[in-house]
GROMACS .gro file of C-alpha atoms in nm:
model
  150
    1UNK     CA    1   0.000   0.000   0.000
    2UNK     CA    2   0.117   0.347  -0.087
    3UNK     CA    3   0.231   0.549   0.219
    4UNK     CA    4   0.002   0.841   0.272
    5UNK     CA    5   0.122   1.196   0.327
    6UNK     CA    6   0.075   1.283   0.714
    7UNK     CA    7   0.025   1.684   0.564
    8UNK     CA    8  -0.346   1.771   0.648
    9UNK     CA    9  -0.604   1.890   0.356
   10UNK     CA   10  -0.638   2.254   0.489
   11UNK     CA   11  -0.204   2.238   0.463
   12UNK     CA   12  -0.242   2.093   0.112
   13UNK     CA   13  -0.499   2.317  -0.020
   14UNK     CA   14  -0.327   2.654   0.125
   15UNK     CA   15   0.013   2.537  -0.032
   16UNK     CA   16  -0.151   2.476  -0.343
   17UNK     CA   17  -0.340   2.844  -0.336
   18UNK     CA   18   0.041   2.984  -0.211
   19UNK     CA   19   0.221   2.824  -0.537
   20UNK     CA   20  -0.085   2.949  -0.737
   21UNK     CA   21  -0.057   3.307  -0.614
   22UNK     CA   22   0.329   3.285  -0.701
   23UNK     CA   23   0.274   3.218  -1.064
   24UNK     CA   24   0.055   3.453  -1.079
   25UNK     CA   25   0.310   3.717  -0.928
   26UNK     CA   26   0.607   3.577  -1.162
   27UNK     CA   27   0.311   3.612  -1.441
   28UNK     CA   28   0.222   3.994  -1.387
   29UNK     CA   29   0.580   4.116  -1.327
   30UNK     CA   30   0.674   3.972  -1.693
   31UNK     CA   31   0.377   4.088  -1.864
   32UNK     CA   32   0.395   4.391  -1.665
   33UNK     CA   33   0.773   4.446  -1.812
   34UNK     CA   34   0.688   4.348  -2.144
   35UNK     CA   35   0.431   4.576  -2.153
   36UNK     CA   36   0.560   4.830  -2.059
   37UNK     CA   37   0.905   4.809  -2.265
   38UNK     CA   38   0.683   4.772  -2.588
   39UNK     CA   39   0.501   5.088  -2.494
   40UNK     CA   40   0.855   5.289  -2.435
   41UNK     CA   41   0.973   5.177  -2.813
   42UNK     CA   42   0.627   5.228  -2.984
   43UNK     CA   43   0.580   5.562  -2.801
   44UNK     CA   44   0.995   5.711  -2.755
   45UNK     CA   45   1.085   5.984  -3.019
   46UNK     CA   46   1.424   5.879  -3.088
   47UNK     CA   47   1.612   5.638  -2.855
   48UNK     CA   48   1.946   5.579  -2.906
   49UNK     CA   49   2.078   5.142  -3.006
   50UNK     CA   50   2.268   5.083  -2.720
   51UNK     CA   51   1.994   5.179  -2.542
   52UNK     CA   52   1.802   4.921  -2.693
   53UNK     CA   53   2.039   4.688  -2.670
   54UNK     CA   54   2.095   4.720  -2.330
   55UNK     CA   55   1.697   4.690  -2.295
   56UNK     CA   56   1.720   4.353  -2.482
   57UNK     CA   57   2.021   4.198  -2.244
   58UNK     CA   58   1.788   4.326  -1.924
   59UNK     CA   59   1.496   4.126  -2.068
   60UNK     CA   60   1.647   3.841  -2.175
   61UNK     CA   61   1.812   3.848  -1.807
   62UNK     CA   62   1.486   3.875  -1.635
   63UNK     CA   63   1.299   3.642  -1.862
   64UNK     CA   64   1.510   3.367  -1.798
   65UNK     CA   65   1.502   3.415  -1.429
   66UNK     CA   66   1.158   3.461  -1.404
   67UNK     CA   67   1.013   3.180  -1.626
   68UNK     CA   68   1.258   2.900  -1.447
   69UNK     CA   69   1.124   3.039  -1.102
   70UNK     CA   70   0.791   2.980  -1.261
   71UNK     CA   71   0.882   2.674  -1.412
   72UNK     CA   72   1.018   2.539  -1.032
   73UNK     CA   73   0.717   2.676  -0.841
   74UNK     CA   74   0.462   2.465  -1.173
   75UNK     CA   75   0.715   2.169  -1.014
   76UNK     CA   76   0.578   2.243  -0.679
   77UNK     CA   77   0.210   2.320  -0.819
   78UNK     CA   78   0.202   1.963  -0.956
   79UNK     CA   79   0.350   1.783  -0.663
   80UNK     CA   80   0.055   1.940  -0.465
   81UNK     CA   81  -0.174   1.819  -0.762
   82UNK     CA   82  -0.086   1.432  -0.686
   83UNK     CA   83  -0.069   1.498  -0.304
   84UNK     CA   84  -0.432   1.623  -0.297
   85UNK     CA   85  -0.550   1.390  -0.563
   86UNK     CA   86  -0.401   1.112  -0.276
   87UNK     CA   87  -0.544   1.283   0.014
   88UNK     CA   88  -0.884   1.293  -0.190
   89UNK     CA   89  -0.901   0.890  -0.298
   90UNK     CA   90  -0.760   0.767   0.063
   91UNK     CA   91  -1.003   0.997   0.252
   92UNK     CA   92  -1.366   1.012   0.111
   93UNK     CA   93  -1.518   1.015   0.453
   94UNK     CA   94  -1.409   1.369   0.486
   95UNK     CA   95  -1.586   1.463   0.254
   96UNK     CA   96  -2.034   1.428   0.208
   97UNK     CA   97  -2.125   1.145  -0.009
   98UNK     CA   98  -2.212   1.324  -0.324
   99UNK     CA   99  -1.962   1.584  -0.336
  100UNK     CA  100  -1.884   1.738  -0.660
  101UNK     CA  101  -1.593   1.852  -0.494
  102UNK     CA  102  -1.417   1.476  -0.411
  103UNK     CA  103  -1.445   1.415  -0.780
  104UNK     CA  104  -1.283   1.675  -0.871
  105UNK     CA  105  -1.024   1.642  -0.668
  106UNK     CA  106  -0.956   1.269  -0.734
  107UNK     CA  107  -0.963   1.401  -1.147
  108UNK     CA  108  -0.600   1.656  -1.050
  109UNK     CA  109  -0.334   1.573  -1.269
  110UNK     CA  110   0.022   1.767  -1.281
  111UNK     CA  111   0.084   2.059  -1.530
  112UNK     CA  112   0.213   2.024  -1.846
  113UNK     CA  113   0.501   2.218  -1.785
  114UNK     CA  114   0.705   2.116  -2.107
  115UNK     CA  115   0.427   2.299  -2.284
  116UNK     CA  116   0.495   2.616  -2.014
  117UNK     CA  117   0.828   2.577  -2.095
  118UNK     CA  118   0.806   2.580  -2.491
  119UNK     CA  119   0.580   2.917  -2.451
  120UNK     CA  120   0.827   3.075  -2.248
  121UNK     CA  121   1.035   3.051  -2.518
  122UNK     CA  122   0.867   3.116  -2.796
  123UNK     CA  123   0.699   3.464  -2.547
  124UNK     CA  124   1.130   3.536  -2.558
  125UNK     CA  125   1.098   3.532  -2.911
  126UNK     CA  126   0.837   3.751  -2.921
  127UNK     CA  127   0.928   4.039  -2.720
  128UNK     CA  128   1.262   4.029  -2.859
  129UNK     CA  129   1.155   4.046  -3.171
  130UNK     CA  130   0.965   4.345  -3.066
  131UNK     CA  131   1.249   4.522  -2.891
  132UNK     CA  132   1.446   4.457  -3.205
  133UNK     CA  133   1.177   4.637  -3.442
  134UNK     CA  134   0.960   4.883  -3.279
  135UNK     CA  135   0.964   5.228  -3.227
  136UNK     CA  136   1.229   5.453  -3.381
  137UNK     CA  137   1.609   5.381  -3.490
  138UNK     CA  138   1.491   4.987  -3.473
  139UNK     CA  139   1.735   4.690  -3.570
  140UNK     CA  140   1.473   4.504  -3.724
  141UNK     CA  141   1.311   4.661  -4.017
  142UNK     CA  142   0.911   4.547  -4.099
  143UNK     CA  143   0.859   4.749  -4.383
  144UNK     CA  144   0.870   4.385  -4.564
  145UNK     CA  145   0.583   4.313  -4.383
  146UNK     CA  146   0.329   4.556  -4.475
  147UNK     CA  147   0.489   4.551  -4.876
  148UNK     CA  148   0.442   4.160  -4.825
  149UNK     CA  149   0.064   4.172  -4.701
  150UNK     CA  150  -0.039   4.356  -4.991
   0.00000   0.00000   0.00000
């Protein structure tokens, strides 16, 4: 028989909402940045290409360390996932006969976290694209594009 985890639901369940809440944090502090560096190119007169270089390395910098702390804490996420889904099928007396909520619980699977991981990159490739073309004195010129679509 599989050894049960000694952790209590309520523990469980408040872990899970913690790792939940700190996804969502790493979540809003990229979008956050990549809004608000798109908006600086689209809407900055002139700015100068080191300065947009330098913009680049900082992003690809925080990128990388924010996606792999959200990548470790969708590790955690899913651990809790299996934990609860254990808790759930060892201890349906805890819960009323009928409740939706049991089978729910005893449906949790992990995150797919390969395919968090392959749209963290290709979000990388996406804002650096955008760093690399909009806005004034750009790298990256999409005049192709437009010519292209018509």
């Amino acid at each position: 028989m599989e050894l049960i985890s000694q952790i209590s639901f309520d523990t469980l369940i408040s872990f899970h909402k913690q790792e939940g809440q700190e996804e969502l944090a790493y979540l809003t502090i990229l979008f956050t940045v990549i809004i608000g560096i798109i908006g600086f190119l689209g809407s900055a007169k002139k700015i100068d290409r080191s300065a947009r270089f330098l913009i680049l390395l900082f992003y690809v910098g925080l990128h990388f360390t924010m996606v792999s702390a959200f990548l470790g804490s969708m590790k955690v996420h899913s651990a809790l996932h299996q934990e609860i889904k254990i808790y759930a099928e060892n201890h349906p007396h805890e819960f009323s006969k009928e409740s939706p909520l049991i089978e729910v619980l005893k449906t949790f699977e992990p995150h797919n976290a390969a395919n968090m991981e392959i749209a963290g990159y290709v979000l990388l490739v996406f804002v650096v694209l955008c760093i690399l073309s909009v806005g004034e004195n750009k790298f990256i010129d999409s005049s192709w594009l437009s010519k292209k679509s018509r």
